[in-house]
Short mmCIF file of C-alpha atoms and ligand atoms in Angstrom, two decimals:
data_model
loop_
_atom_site.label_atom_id
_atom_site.label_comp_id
_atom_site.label_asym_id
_atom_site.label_seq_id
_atom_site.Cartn_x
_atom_site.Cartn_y
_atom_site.Cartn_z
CA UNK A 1 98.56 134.33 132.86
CA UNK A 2 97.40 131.81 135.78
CA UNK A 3 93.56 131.21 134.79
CA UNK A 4 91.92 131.26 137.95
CA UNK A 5 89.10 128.44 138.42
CA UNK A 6 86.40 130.29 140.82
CA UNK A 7 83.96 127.53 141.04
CA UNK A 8 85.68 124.61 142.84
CA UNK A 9 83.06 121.84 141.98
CA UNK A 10 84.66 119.12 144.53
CA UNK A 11 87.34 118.96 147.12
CA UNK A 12 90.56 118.95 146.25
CA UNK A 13 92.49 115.96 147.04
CA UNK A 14 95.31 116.29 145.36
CA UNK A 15 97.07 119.87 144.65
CA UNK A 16 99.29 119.80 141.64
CA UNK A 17 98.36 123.88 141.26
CA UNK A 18 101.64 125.05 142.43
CA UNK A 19 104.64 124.52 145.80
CA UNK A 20 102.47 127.48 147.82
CA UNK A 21 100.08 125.34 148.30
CA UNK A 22 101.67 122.95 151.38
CA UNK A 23 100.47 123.85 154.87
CA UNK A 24 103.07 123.46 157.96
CA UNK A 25 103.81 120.13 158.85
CA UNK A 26 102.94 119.33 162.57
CA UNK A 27 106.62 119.58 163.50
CA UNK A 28 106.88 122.59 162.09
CA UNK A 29 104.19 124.46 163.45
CA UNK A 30 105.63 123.10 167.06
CA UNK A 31 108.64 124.53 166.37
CA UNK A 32 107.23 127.91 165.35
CA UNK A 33 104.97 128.16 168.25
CA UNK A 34 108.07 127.49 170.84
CA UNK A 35 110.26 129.81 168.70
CA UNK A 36 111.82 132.85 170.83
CA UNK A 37 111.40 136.27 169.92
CA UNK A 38 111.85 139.43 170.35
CA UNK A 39 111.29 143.08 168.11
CA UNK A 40 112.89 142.31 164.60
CA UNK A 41 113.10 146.30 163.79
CA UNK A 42 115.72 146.61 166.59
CA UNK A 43 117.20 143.13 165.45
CA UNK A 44 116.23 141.77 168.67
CA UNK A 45 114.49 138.62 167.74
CA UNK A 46 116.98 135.36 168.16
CA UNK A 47 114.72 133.19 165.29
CA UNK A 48 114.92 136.18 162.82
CA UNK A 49 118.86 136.48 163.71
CA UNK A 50 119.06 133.00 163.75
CA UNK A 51 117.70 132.51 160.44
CA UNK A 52 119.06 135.66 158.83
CA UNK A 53 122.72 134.04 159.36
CA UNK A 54 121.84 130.64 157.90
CA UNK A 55 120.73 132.23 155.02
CA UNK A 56 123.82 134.27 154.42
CA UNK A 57 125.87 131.38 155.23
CA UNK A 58 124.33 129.03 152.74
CA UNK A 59 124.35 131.77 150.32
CA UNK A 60 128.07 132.39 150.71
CA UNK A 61 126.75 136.26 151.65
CA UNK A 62 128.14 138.44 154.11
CA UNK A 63 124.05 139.41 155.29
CA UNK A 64 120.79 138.39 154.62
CA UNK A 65 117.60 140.07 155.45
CA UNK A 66 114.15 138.15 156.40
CA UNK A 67 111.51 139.60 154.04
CA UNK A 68 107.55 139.16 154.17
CA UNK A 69 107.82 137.49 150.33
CA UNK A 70 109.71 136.97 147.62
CA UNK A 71 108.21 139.22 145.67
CA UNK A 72 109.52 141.97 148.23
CA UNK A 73 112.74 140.31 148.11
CA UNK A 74 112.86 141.51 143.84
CA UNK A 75 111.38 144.94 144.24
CA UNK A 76 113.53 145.86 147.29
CA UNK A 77 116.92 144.64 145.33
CA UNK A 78 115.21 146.29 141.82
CA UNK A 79 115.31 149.41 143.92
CA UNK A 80 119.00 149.13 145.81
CA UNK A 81 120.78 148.37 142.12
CA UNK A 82 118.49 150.40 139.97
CA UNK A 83 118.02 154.23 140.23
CA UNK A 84 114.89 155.25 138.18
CA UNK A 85 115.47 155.31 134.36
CA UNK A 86 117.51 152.36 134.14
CA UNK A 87 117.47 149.40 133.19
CA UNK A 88 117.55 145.61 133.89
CA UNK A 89 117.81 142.60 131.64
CA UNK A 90 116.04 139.12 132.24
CA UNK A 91 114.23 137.10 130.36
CA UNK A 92 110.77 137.60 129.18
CA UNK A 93 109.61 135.17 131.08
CA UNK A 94 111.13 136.70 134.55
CA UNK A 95 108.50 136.91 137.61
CA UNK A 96 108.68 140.73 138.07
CA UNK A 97 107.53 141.03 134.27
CA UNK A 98 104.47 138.58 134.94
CA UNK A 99 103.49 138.38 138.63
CA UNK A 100 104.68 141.44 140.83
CA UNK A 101 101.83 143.97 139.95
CA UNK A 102 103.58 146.20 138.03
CA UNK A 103 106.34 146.62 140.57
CA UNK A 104 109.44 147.46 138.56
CA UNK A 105 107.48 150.54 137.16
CA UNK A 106 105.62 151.39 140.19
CA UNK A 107 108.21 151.02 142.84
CA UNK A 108 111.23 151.21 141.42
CA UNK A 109 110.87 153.30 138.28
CA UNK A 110 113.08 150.58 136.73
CA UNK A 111 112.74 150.55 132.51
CA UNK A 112 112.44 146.33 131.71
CA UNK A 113 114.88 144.60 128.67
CA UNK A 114 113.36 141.37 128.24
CA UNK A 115 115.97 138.91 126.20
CA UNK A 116 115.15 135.70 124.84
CA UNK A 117 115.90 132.05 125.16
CA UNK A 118 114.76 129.33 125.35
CA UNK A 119 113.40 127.13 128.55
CA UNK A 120 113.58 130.58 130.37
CA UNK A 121 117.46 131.51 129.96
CA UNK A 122 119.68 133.86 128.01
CA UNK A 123 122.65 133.24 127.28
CA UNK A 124 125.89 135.34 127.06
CA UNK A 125 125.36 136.46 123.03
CA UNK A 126 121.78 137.39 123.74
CA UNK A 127 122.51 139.50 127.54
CA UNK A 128 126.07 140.89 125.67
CA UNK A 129 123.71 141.89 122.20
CA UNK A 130 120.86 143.56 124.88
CA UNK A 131 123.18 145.88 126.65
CA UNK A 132 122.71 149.32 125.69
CA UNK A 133 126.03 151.05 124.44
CA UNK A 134 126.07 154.87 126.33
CA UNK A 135 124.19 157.31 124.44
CA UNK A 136 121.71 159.71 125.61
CA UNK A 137 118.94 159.08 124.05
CA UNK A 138 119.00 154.99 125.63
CA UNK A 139 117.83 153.91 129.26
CA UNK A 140 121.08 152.96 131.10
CA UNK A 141 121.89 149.27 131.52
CA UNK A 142 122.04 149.08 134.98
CA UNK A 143 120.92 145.32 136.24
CA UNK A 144 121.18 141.51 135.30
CA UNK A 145 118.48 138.93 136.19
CA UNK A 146 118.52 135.29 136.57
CA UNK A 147 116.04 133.17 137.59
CA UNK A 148 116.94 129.75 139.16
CA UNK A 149 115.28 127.51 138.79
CA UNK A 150 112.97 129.31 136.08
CA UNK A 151 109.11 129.24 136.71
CA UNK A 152 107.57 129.69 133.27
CA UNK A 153 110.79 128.19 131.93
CA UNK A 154 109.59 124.71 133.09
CA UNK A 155 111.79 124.73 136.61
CA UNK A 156 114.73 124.76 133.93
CA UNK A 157 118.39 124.95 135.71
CA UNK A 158 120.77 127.33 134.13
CA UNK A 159 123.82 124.97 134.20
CA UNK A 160 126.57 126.57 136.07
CA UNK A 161 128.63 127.60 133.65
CA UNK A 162 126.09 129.87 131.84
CA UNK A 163 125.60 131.45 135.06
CA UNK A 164 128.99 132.47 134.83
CA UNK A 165 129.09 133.23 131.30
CA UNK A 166 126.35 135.72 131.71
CA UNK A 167 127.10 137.25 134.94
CA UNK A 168 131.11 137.39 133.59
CA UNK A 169 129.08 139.67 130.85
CA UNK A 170 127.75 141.56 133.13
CA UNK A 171 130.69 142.08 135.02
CA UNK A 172 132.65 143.28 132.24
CA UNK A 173 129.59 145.85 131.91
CA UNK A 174 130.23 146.91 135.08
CA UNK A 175 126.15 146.19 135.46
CA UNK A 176 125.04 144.61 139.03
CA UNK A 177 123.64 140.99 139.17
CA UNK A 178 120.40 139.57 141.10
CA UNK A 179 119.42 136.02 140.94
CA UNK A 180 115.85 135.16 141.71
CA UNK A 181 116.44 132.30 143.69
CA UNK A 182 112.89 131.77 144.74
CA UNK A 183 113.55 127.63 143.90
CA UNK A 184 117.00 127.98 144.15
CA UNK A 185 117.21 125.04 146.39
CA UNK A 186 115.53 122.72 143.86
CA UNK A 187 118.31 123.03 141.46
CA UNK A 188 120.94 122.48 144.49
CA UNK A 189 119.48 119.22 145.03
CA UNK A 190 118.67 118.38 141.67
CA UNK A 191 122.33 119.39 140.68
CA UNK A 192 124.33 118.88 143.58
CA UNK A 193 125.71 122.52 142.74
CA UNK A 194 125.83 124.25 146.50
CA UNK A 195 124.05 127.03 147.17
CA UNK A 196 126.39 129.28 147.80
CA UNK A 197 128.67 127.93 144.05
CA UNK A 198 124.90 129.21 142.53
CA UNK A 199 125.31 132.69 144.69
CA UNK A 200 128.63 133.18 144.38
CA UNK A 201 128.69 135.66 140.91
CA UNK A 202 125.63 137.40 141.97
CA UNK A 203 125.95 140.81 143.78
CA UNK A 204 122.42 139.37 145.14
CA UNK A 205 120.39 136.39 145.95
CA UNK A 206 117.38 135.19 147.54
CA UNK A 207 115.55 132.04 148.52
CA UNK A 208 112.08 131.74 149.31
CA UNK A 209 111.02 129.41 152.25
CA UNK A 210 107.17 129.31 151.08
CA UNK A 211 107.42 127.10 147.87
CA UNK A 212 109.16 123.74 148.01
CA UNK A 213 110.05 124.65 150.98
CA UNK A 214 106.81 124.51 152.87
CA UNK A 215 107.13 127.10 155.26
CA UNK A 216 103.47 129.38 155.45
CA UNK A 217 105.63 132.81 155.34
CA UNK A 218 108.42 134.65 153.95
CA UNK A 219 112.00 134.64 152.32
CA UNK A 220 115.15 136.02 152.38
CA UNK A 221 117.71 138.26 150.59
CA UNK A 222 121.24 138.70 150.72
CA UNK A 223 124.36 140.63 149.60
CA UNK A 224 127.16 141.98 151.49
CA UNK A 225 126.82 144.35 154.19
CA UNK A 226 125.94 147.37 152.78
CA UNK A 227 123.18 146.50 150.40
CA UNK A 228 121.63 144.49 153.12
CA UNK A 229 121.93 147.99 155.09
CA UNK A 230 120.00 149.90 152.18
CA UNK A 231 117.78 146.75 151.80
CA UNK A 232 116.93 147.30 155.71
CA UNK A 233 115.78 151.29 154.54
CA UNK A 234 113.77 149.64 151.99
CA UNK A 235 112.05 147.22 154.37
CA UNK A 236 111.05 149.90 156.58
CA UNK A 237 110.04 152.21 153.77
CA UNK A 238 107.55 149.89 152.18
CA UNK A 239 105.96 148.20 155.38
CA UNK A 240 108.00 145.00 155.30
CA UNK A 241 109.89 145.46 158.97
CA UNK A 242 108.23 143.21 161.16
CA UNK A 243 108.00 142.51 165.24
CA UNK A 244 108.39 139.38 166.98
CA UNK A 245 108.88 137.78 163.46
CA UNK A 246 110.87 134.72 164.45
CA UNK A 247 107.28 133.35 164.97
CA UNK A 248 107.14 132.83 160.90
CA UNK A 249 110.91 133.01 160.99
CA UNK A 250 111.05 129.58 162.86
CA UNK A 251 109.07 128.04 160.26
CA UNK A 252 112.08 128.86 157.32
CA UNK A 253 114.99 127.61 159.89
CA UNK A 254 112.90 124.51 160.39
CA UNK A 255 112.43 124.57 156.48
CA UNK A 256 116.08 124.65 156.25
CA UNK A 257 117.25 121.95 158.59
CA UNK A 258 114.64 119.62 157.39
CA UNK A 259 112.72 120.37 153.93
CA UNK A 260 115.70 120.42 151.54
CA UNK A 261 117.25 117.17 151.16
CA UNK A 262 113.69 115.86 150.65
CA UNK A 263 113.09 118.04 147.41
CA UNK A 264 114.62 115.01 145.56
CA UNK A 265 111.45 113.34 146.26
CA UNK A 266 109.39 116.24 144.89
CA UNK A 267 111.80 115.84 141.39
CA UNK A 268 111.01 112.43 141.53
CA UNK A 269 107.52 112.92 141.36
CA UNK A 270 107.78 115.41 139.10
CA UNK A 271 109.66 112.92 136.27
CA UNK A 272 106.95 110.19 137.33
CA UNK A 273 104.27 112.13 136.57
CA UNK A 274 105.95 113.87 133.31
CA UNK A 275 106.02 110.00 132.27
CA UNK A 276 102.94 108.99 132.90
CA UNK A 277 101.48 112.33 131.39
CA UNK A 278 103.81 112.27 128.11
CA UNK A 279 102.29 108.62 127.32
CA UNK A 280 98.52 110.13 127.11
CA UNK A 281 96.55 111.09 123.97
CA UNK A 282 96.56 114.74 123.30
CA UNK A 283 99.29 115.77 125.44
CA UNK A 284 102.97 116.81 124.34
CA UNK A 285 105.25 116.59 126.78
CA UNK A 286 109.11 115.83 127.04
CA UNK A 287 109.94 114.19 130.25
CA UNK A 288 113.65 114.90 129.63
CA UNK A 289 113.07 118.41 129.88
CA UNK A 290 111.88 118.25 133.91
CA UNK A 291 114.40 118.94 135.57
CA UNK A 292 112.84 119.60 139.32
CA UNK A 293 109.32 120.09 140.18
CA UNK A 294 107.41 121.71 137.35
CA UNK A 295 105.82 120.07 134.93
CA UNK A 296 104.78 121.65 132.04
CA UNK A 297 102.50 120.17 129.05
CA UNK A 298 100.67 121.37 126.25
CA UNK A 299 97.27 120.31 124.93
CA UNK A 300 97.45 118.78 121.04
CA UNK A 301 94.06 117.30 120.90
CA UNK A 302 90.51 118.85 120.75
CA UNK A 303 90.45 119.85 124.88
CA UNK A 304 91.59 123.06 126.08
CA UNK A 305 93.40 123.95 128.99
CA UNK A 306 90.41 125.38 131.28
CA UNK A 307 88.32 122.24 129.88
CA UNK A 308 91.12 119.72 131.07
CA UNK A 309 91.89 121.14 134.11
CA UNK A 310 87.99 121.71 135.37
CA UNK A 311 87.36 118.17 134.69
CA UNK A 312 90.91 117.09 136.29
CA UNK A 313 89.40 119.48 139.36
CA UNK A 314 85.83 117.39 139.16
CA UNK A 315 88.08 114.53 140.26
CA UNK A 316 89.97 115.91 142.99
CA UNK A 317 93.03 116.90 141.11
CA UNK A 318 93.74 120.34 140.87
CA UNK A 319 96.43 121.72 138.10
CA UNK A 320 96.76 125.52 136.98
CA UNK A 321 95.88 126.53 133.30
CA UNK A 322 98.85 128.79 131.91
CA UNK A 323 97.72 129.57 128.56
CA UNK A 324 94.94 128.00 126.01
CA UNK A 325 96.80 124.97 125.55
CA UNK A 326 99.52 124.92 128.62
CA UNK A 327 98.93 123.34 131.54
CA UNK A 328 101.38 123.38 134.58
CA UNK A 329 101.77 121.12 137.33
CA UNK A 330 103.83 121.48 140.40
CA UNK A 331 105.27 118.51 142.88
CA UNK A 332 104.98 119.27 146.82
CA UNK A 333 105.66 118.01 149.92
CA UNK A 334 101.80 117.44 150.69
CA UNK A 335 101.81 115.27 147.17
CA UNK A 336 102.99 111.44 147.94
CA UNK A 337 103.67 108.92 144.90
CA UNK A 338 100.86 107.27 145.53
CA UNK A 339 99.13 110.67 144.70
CA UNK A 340 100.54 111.38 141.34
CA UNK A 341 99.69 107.68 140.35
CA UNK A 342 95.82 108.77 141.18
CA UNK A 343 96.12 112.36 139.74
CA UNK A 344 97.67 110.24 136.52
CA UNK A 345 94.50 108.11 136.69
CA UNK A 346 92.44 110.92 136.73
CA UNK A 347 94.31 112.86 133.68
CA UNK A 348 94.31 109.58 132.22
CA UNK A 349 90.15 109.41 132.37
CA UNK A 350 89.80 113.38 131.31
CA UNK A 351 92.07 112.94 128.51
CA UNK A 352 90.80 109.69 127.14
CA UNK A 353 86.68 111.19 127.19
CA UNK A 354 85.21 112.93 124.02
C1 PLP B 401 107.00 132.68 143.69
C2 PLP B 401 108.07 133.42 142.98
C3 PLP B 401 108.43 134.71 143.36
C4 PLP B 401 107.69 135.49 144.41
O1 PLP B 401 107.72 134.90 145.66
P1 PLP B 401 106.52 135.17 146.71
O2 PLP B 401 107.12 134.65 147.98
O3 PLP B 401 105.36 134.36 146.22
O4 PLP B 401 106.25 136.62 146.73
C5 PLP B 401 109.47 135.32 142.69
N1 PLP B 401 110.13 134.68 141.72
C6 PLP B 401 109.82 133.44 141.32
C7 PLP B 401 110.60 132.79 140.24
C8 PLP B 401 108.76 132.76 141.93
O5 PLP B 401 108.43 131.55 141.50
#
């Protein structure tokens, strides 16, 4: 869904294309080079330990595992809930559907119920109405997704007490729950929910240290102690156990002490340039709706989205085209507020030509 631009006609001085994009601060990459070590696989490295307990900790887990991506930390929880055959429900939107390769098919053999919503969320009615009742001829329900925040939602937040609503659901199901918490940590700051209040109804959870974050590699996944044991199988199975990992490990514990409180500038950005974008010819946008630090707008005039954001790139500002007439653009720690002020100048110029 992401149209890739190939040709990348100028530098790009500021990157609105997504959170990946941030490169580790100097600090960080200090810290990562003086980080102790030691072989992972034999749980021998101090910064992988070290970071493993933070994460269950702030998760409210009793373990977490360090995993190469995010997108490891889905398929390797699709496959310790899900035997092949069954089920999950999440909404259509949800980033295993979209932008894991096929993985709930391929790796886990795992049959997808996408449920609708708007903004990126189901609610009870529509997860209760999606479960299928036992008979032979239906895949068995088996899983419950949530993603929080919600990418293609618009960085939405499920307010807390749908969260509990639908995983209550699922509990009276007797289905598991995962939440996706690849940006959890922008709706703990943007809601002042903890972490571990967001974690607490899920049987699973994960946060990624490479988007707001800014850390170059990896995430992490927890649950209690057994399906972090059958998570570690996984790991080894598919390539994902590591050696003296707390090289890239140090990066997410220096993420942690020092990269989330400052999200609340990324959100502040965000609204700024949701603001500044709503009040531009051709653009429909409502600035109410962002609620961290994607911003999603759609094109109403005669410019498409690949036309718009080529000419935003000719000026140094790159954005991501999600559809004909969507464009998405996605606050940082390497974006300042002087920067979306310029990138608004620039959208301001594209927007306003013939
Ligand atoms: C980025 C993302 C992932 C995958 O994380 P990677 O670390 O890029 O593999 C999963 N879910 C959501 C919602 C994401 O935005």
């Amino acid at each position: 869904m992401l149209v890739r631009t190939m040709a990348q006609p100028s530098p790009i001085e500021i990157d609105l294309y997504s959170d990946t994009v941030t490169r580790p601060t100097a600090e960080m990459r200090r810290f990562m080079c003086e980080a102790e070590v030691g072989d992972e696989q034999k749980h021998e490295d101090p910064t992988v330990n070290l970071l493993e307990e933070m994460v269950a900790d702030l998760l409210g887990k009793e373990a977490a595992v360090f995993l190469p991506s995010g997108t490891m930390c889905n398929e390797i929880a699709l496959r310790v809930h899900c035997r092949p055959g069954e089920e999950m429900l999440a909404h259509r939107t949800a980033h295993p559907i979209h932008f894991e390769s096929g993985g709930p098919a391929a790796l886990a053999g795992v049959n997808v119920r996408p449920l609708d919503g708007a903004r990126g969320q189901f609610d009870a009615e529509a997860l209760a109405a999606g479960i299928r009742p036992d008979f032979r001829h239906f895949p068995r329900s088996r899983l419950v997704w949530v993603e929080q925040t919600s990418n293609l939602g618009g960085g939405s937040i499920w307010p807390l007490a749908r969260v509990r609503a639908v995983t209550d659901v699922a509990r009276r199901h007797r289905l598991s729950t995962h939440l996706d918490g690849a940006r959890l940590l922008n709706a703990v700051v943007a809601s002042g929910v903890a972490a571990r209040d967001w974690a607490a109804p899920f049987d699973s959870a994960w946060i990624d240290f490479t988007k707001g974050l800014g850390a170059p590699v990896g995430a992490a996944l927890a649950g209690s102690r057994d399906f972090i044991a059958e998570a570690w199988r996984l790991k080894q199975q598919m390539g994902g156990a590591m050696r003296q990992a707390g090289i890239i490990a140090a990066g997410g514990v220096y993420a942690l002490r020092h990269h989330v409180k400052r999200l609340a500038e990324d959100h502040a950005n965000a609204r700024r340039l949701a603001e500044g974008l709503a009040g531009l010819p051709g653009v429909a946008l409502d600035p109410a709706g962002v609620e961290t630090n994607l911003v999603f707008f759609e094109l109403t005039g005669r410019l498409d989205a690949a036309t718009v954001v080529e000419r935003l790139l000719a000026r140094g500002v790159r954005m991501g085209a999600l559809g004909p007439r969507t464009i998405r653009a996605v606050t940082h720690l390497d974006v300042s507020a002087a920067q979306i002020e310029r990138a608004l100048d620039a959208a301001g110029a594209v927007l306003a030509a013939p």
